[in-house]
XYZ file of N, CA, C and O in Angstrom:
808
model
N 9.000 104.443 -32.474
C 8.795 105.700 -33.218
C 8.806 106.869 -32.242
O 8.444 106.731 -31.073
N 9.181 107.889 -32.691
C 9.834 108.679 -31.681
C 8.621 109.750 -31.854
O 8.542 110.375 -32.911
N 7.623 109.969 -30.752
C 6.447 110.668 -31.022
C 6.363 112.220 -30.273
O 5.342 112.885 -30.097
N 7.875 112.597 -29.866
C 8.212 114.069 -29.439
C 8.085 114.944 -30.515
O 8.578 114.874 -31.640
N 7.212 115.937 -29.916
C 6.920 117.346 -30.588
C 8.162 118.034 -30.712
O 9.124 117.968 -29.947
N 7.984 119.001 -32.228
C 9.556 119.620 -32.015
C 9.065 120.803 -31.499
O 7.905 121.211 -31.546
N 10.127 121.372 -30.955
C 10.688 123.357 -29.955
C 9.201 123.737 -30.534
O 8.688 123.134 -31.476
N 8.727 124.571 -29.996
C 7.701 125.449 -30.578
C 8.551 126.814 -30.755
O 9.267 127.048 -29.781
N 8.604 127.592 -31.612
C 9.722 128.630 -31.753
C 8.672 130.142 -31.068
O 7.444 130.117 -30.985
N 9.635 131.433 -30.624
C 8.838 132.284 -30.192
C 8.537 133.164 -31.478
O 9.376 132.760 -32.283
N 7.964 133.918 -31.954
C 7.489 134.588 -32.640
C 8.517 135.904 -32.025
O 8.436 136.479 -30.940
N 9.655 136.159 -33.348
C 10.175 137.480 -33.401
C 9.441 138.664 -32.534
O 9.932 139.268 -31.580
N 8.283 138.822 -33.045
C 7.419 140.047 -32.337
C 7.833 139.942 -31.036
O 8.652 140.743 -30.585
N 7.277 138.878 -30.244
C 7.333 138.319 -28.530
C 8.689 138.817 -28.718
O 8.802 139.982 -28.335
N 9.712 138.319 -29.170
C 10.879 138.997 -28.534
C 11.033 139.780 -28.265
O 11.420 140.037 -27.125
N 10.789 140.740 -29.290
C 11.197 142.670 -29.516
C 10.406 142.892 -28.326
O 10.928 143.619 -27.481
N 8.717 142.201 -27.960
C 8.310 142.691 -26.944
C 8.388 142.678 -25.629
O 7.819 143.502 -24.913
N 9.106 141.728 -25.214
C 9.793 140.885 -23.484
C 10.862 141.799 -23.398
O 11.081 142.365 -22.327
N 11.812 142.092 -24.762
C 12.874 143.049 -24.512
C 12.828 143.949 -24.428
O 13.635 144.454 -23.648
N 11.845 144.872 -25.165
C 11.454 146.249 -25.053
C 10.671 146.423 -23.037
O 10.803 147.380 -22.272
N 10.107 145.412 -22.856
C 9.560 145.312 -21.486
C 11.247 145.442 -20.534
O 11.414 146.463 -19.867
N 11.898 144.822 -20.547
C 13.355 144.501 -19.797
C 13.626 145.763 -19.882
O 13.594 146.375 -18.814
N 13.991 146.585 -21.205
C 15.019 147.802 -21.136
C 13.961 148.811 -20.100
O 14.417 149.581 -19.254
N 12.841 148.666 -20.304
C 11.595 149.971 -19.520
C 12.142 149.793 -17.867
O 12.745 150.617 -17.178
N 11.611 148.156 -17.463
C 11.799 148.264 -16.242
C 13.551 148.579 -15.781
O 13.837 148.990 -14.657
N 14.449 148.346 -16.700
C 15.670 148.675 -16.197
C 15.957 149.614 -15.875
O 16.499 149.802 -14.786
N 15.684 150.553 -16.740
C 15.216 152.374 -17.419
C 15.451 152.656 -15.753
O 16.422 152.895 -15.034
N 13.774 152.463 -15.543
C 12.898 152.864 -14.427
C 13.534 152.796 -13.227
O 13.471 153.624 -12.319
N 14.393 151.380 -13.269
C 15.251 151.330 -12.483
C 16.317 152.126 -11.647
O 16.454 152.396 -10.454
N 16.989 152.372 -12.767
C 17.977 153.225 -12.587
C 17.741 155.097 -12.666
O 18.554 155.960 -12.335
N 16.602 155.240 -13.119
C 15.793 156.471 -12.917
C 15.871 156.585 -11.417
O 16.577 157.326 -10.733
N 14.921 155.617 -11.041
C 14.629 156.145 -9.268
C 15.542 155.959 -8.519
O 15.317 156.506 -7.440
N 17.122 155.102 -8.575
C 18.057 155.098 -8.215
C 18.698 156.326 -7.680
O 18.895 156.723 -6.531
N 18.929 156.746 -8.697
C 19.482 158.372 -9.353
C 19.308 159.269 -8.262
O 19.982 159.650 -7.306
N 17.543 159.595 -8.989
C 16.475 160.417 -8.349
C 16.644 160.566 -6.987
O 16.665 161.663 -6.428
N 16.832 158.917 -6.131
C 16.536 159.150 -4.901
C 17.494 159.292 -3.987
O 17.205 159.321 -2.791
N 18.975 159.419 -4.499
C 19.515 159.723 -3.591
C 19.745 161.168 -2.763
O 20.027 162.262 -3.254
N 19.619 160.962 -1.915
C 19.620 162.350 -0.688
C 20.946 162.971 -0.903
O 21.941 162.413 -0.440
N 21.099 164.632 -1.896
C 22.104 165.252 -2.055
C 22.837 165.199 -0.826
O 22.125 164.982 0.155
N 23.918 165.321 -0.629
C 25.185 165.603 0.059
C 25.319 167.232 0.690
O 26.010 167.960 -0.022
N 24.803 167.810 1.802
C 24.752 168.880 2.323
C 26.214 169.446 2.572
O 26.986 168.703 3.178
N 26.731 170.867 2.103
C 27.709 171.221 2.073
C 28.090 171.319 2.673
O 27.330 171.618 3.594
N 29.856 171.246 3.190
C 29.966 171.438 4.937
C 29.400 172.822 5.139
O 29.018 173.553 4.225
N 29.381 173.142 6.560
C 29.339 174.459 7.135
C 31.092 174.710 7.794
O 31.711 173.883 8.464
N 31.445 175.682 7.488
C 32.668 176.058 8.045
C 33.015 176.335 9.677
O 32.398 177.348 10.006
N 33.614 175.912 10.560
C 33.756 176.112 12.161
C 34.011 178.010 11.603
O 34.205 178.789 10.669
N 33.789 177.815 13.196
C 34.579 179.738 13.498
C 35.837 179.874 13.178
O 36.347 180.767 12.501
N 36.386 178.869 13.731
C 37.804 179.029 13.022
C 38.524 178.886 11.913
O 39.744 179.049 11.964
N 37.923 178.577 10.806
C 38.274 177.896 9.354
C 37.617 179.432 8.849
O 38.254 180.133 8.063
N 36.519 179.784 9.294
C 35.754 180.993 8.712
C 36.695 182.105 8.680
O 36.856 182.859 7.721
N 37.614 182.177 10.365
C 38.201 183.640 10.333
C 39.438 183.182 9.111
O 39.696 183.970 8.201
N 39.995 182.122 9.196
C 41.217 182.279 8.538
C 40.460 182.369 6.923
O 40.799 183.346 6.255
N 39.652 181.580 6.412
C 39.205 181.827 4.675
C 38.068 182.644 4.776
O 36.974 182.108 4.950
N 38.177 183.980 4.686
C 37.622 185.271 4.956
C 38.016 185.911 3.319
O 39.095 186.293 2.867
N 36.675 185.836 2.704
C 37.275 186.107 0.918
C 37.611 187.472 0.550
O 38.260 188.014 1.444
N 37.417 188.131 -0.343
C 38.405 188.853 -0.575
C 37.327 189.798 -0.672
O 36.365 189.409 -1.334
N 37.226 191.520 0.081
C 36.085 192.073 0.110
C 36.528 193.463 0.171
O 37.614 193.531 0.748
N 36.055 194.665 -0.238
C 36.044 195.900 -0.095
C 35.785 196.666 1.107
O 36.681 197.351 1.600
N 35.132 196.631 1.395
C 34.918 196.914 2.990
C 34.780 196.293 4.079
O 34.652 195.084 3.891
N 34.749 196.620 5.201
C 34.278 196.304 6.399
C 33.897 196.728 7.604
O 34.584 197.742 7.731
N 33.350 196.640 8.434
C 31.863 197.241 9.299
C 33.108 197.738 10.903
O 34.004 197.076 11.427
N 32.801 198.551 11.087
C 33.513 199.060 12.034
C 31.613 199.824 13.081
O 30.703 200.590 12.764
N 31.950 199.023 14.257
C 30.756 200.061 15.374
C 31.007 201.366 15.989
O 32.121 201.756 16.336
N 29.723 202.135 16.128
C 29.100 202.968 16.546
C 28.798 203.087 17.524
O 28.805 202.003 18.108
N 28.466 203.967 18.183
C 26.942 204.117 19.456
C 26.406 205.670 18.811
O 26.855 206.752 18.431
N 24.870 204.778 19.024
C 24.005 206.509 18.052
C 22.711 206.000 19.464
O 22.225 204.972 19.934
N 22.634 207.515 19.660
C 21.381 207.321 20.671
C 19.845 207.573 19.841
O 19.454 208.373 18.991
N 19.104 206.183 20.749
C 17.635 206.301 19.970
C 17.362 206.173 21.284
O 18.043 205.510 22.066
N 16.027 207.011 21.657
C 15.349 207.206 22.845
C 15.976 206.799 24.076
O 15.857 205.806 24.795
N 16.997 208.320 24.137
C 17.733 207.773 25.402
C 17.970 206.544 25.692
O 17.895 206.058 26.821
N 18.307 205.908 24.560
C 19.386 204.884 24.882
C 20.455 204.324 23.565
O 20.097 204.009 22.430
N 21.586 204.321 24.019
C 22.856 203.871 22.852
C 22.750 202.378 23.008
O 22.674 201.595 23.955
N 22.779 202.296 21.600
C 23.010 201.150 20.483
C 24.494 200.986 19.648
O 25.082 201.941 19.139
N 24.789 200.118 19.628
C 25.657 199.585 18.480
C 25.206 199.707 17.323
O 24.149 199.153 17.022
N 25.951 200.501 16.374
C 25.463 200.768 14.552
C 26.484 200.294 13.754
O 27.573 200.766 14.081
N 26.518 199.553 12.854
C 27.791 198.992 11.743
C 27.929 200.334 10.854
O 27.079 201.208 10.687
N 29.117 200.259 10.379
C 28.762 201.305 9.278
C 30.204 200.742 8.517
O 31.163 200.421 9.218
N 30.240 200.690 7.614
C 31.204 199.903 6.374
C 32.433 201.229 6.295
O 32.462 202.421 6.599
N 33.289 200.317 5.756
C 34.548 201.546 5.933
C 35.266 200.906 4.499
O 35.084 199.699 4.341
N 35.893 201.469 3.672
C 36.320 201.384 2.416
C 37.929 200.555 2.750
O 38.707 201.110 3.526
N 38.224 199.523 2.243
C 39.470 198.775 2.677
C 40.449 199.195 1.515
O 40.036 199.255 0.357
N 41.967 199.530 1.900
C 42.950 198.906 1.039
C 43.018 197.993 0.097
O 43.097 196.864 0.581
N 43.021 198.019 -1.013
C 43.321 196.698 -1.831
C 44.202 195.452 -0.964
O 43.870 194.278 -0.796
N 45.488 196.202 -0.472
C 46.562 195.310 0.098
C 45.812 194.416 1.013
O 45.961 193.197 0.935
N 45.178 194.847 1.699
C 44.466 194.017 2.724
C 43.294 193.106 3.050
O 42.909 192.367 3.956
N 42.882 193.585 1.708
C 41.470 192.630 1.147
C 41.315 191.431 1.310
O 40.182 190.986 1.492
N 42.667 190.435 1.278
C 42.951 189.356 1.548
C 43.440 188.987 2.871
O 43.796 187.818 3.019
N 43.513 189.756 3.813
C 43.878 189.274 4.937
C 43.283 189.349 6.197
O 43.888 190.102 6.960
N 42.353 188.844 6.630
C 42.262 189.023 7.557
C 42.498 190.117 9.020
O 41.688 190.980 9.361
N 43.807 189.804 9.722
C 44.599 190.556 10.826
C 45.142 191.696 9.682
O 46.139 192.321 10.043
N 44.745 191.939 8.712
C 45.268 193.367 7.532
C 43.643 194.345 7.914
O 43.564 195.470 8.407
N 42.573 193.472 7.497
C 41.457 193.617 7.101
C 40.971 194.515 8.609
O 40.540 195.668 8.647
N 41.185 193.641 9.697
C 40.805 194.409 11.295
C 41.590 195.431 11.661
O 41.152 196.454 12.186
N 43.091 195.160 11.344
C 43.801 196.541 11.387
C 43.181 197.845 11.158
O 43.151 198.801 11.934
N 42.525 197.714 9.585
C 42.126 198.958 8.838
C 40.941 199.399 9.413
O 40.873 200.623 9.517
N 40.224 198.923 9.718
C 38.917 198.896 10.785
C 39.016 199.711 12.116
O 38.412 200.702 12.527
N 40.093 198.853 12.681
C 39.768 199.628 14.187
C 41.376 201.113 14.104
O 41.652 201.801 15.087
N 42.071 201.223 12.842
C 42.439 202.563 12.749
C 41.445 203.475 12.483
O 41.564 204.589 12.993
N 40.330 203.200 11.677
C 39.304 203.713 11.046
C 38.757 204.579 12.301
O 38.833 205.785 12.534
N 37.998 203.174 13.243
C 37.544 203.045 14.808
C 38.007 204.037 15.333
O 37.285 204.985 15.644
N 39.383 204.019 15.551
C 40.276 205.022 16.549
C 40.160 206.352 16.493
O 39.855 207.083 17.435
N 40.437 206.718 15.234
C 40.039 207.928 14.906
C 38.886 208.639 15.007
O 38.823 209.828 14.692
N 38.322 208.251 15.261
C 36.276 208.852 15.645
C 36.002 209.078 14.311
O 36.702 209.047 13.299
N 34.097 209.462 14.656
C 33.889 209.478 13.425
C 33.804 210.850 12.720
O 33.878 211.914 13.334
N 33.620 210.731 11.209
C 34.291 211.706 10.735
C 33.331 212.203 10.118
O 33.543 213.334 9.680
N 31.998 211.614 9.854
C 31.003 212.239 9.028
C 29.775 213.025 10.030
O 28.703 212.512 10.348
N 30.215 214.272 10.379
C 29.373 214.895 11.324
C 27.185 214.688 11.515
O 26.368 214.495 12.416
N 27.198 214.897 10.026
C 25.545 214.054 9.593
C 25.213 212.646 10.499
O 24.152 212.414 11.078
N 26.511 211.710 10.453
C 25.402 210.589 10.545
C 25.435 210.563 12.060
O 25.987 209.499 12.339
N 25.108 211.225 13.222
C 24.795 211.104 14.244
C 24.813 210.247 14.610
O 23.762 209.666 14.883
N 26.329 209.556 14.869
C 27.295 208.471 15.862
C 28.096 208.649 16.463
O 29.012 209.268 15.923
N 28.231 208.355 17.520
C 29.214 208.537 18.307
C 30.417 207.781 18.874
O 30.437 206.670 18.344
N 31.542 207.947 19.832
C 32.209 206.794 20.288
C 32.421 207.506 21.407
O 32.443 208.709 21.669
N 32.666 205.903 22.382
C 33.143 206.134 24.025
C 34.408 206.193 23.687
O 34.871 207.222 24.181
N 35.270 205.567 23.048
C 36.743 205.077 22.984
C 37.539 206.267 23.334
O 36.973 207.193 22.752
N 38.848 206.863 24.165
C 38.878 207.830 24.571
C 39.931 208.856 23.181
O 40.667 208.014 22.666
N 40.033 209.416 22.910
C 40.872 210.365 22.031
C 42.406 209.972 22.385
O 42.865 210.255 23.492
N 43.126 209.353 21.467
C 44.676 209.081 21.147
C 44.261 207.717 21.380
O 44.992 207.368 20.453
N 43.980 207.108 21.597
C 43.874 205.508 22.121
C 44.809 205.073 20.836
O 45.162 205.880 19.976
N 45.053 204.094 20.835
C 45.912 203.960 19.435
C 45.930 202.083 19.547
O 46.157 201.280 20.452
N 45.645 202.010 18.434
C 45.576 200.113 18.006
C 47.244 199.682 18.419
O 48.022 200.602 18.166
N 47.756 198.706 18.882
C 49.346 198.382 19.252
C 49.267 196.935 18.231
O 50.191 196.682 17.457
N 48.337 196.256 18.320
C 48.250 195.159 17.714
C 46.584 194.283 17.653
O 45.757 194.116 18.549
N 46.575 193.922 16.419
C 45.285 192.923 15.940
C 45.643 191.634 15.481
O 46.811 191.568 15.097
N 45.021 190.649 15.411
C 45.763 189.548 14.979
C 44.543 188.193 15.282
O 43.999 187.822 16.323
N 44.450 187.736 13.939
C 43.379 186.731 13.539
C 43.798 185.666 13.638
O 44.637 185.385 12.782
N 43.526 184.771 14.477
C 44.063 183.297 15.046
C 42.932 182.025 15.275
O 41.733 182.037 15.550
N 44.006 180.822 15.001
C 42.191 180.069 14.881
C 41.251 180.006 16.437
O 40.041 179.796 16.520
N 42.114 180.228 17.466
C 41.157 180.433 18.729
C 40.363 181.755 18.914
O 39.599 181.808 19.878
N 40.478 182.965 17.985
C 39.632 184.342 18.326
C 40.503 185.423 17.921
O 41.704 185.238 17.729
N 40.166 186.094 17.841
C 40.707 187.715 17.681
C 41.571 188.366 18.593
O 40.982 188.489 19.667
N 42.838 188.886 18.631
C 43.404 189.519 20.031
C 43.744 190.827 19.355
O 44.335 190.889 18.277
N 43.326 191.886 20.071
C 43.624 193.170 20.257
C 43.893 193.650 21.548
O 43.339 193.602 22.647
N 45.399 194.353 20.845
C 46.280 195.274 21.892
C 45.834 196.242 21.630
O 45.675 196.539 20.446
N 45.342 197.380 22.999
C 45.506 198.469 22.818
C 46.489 199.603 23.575
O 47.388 199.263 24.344
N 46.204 200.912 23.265
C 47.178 201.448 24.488
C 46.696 201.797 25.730
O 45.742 201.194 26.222
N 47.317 202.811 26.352
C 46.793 202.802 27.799
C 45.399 203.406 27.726
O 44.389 203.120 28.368
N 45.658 204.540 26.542
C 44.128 205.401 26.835
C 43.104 205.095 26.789
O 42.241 205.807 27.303
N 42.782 203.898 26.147
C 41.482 203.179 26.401
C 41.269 203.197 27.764
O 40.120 203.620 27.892
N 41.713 202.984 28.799
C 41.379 203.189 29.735
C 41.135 204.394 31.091
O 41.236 204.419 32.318
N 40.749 205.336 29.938
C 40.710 206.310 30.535
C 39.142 206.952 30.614
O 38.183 206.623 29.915
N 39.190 208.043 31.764
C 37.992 208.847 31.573
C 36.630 207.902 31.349
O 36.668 206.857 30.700
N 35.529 208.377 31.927
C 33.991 207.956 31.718
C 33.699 206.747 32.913
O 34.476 205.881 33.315
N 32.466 206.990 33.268
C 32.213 206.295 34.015
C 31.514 204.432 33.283
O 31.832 203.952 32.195
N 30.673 203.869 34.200
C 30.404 202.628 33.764
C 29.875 202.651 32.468
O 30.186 201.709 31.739
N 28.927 203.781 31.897
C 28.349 203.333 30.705
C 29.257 204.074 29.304
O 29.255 204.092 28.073
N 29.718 204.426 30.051
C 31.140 205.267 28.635
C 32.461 203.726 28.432
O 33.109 203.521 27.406
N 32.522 202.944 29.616
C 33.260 201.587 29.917
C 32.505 200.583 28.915
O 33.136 199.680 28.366
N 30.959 200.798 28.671
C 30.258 199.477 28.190
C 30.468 199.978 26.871
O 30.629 199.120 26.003
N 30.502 201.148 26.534
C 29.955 201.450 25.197
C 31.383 200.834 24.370
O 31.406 200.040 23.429
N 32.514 201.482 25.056
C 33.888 201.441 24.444
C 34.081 200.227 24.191
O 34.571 199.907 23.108
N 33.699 199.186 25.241
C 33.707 197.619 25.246
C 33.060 197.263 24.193
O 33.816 196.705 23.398
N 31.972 197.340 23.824
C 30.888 197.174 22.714
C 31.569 197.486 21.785
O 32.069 196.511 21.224
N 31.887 198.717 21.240
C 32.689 198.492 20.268
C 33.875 197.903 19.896
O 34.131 197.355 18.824
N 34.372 198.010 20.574
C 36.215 196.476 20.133
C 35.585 195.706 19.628
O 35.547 195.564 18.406
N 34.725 194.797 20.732
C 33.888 193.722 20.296
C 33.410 193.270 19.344
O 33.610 192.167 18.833
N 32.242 194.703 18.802
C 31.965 193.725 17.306
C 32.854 194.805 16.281
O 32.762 194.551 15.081
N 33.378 195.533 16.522
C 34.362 196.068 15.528
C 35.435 194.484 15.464
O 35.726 194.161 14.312
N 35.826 193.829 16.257
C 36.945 192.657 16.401
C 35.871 191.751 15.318
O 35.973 191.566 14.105
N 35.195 191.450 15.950
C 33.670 190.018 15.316
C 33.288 190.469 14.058
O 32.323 189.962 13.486
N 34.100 191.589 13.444
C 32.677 191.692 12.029
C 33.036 190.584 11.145
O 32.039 189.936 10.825
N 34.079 190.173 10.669
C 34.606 188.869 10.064
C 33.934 187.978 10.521
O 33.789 187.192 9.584
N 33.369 187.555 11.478
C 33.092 186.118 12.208
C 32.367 186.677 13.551
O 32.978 186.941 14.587
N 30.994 186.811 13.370
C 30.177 187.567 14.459
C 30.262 185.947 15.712
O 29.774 185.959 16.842
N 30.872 184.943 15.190
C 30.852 184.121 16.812
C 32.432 183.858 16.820
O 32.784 182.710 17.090
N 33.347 184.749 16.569
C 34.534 184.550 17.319
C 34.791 185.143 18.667
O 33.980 185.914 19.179
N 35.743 184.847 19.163
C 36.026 184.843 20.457
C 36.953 186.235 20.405
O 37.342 186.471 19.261
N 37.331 187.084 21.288
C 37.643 188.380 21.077
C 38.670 188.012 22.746
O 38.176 187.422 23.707
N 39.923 188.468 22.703
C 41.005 188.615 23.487
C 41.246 190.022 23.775
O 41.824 190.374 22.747
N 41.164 191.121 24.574
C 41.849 192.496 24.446
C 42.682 192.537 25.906
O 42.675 191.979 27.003
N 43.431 193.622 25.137
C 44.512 193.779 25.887
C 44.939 194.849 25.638
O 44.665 195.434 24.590
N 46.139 195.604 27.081
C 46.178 197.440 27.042
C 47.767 197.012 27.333
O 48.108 196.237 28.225
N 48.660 197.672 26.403
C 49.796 197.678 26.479
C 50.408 196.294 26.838
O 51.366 196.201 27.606
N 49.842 195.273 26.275
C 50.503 193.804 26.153
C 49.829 193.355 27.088
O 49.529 192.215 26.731
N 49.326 193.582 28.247
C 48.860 192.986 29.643
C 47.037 192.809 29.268
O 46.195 193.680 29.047
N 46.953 191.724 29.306
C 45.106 190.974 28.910
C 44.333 191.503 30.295
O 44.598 191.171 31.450
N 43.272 192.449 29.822
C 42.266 192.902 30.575
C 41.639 192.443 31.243
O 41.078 191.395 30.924
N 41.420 193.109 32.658
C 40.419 192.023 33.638
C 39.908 192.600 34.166
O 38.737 192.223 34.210
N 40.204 193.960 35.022
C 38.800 195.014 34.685
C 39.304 196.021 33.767
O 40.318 196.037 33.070
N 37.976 197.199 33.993
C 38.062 198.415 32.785
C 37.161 199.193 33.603
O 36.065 198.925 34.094
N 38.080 200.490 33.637
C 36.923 201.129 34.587
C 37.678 201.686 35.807
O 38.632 201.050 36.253
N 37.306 202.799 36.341
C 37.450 202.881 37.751
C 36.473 202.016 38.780
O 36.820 201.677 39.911
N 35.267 201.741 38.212
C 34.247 201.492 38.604
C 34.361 199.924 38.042
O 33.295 199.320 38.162
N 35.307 199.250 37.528
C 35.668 198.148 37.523
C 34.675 197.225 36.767
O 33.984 196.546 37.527
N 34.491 197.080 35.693
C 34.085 196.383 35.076
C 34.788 194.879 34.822
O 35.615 194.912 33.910
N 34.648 193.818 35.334
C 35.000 192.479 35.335
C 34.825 192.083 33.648
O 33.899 192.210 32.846
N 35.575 191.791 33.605
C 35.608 190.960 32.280
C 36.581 189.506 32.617
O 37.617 189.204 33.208
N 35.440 188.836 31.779
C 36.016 187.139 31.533
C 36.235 186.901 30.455
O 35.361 186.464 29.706
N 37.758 187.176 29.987
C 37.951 186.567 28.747
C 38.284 184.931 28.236
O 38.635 184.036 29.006
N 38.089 184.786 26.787
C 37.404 185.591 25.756
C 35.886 186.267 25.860
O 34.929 186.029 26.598
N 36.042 186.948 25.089
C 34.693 188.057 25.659
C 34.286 187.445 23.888
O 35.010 186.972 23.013
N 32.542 187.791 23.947
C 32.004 187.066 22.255
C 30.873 188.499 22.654
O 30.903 189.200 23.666
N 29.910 188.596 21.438
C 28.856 189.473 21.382
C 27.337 188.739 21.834
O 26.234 189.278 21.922
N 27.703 187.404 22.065
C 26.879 186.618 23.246
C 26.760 187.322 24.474
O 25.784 187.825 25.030
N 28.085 187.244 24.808
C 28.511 187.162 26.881
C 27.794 188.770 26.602
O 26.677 188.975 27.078
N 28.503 189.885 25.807
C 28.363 191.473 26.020
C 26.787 191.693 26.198
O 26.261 192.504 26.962
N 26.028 190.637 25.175
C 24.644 191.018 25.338
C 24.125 191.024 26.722
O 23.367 191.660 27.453
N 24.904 190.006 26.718
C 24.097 188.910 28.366
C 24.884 189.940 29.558
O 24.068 190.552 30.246
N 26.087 190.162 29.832
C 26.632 190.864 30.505
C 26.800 192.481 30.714
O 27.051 193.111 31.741
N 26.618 192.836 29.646
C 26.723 194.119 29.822
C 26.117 194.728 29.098
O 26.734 195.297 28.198
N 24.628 194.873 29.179
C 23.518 195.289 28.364
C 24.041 197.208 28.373
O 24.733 197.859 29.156
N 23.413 197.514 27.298
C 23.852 199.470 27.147
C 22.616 199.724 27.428
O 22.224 200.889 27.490
């Protein structure tokens, strides 16, 4: 005689309730999954990816020298751009250091420039190693060492306002600068607004 008990069956309820338990911890599961992964930090752009995708902007900052307690400073001051050039880069610095060249024009805001009168831009040009500006001869004219630093100071970050850590190339009638000055100011190019701080304090 066959004296085996039959299946004991589970009670419906128990089911709904082991399963309702399964979907929670799965839930939970995939909750903190989610949750915990560590977002993806956006790249940062090199100097050189920066100068060339330079977005599309209305103005741009052309320098100064304004004296505060007997002593000159570098001042930005924004200059109204061309539409045409909004997009370009070596368009964008052009309009800037014509701006530059010309001195300044608003007698009030008590700024000045070393840069000498006629100097004239020959060429600008935005490249992924730095900035190169040609100028003409007259930049190199007239003023002693600190009329040399000031003029320097400005190319500089007038060149850098796009990309305050690019590298800056200048040059006077095609030939790359190595001094400036009667009084000979050494320059090691590329010149940055690093080295100028460090080198040639105003």
């Amino acid at each position: 005689m066959d004296k085996r008990q039959p299946p004991r069956r589970v009670p419906p309820r128990a089911i709904a309730t082991i399963g309702a338990l399964i979907l929670a911890i799965g839930g939970g599961t995939v909750w903190l999954a989610l949750n915990s992964r560590t977002p993806t930090p956006a790249p940062i752009p090199t100097s050189a990816n920066s100068m060339q995708a330079v977005p599309v902007q209305d103005t741009a900052d052309i320098y100064w020298l304004q004296d505060r307690d007997n002593k000159f400073e570098l001042v930005a001051r924004p200059v109204t751009l061309d539409k045409a050039a909004s997009k370009n880069p070596s368009a964008i610095l052009e309009q800037a250091f014509i701006r530059l060249l010309a001195g300044p024009s608003d007698t009030n805001d008590r700024v000045s420039t070393s840069i000498p009168k006629g100097t004239k831009l020959r060429s600008v040009t935005v490249q992924n190693d730095g900035v190169s500006v040609d100028l003409s001869q007259e930049f190199m004219s007239g003023g002693g060492s600190a009329s040399m630093t000031g003029r320097l100071g400005q190319v500089i970050y007038t060149a850098t306002s796009l990309n305050p850590n690019a590298k800056v190339f200048i040059s006077v009638d095609g030939k790359r600068l190595e001094t400036l000055g009667g009084e000979g100011l050494v320059l090691e190019q590329p010149l940055t607004r690093q080295g100028f701080q460090k080198d040639f304090p105003l």
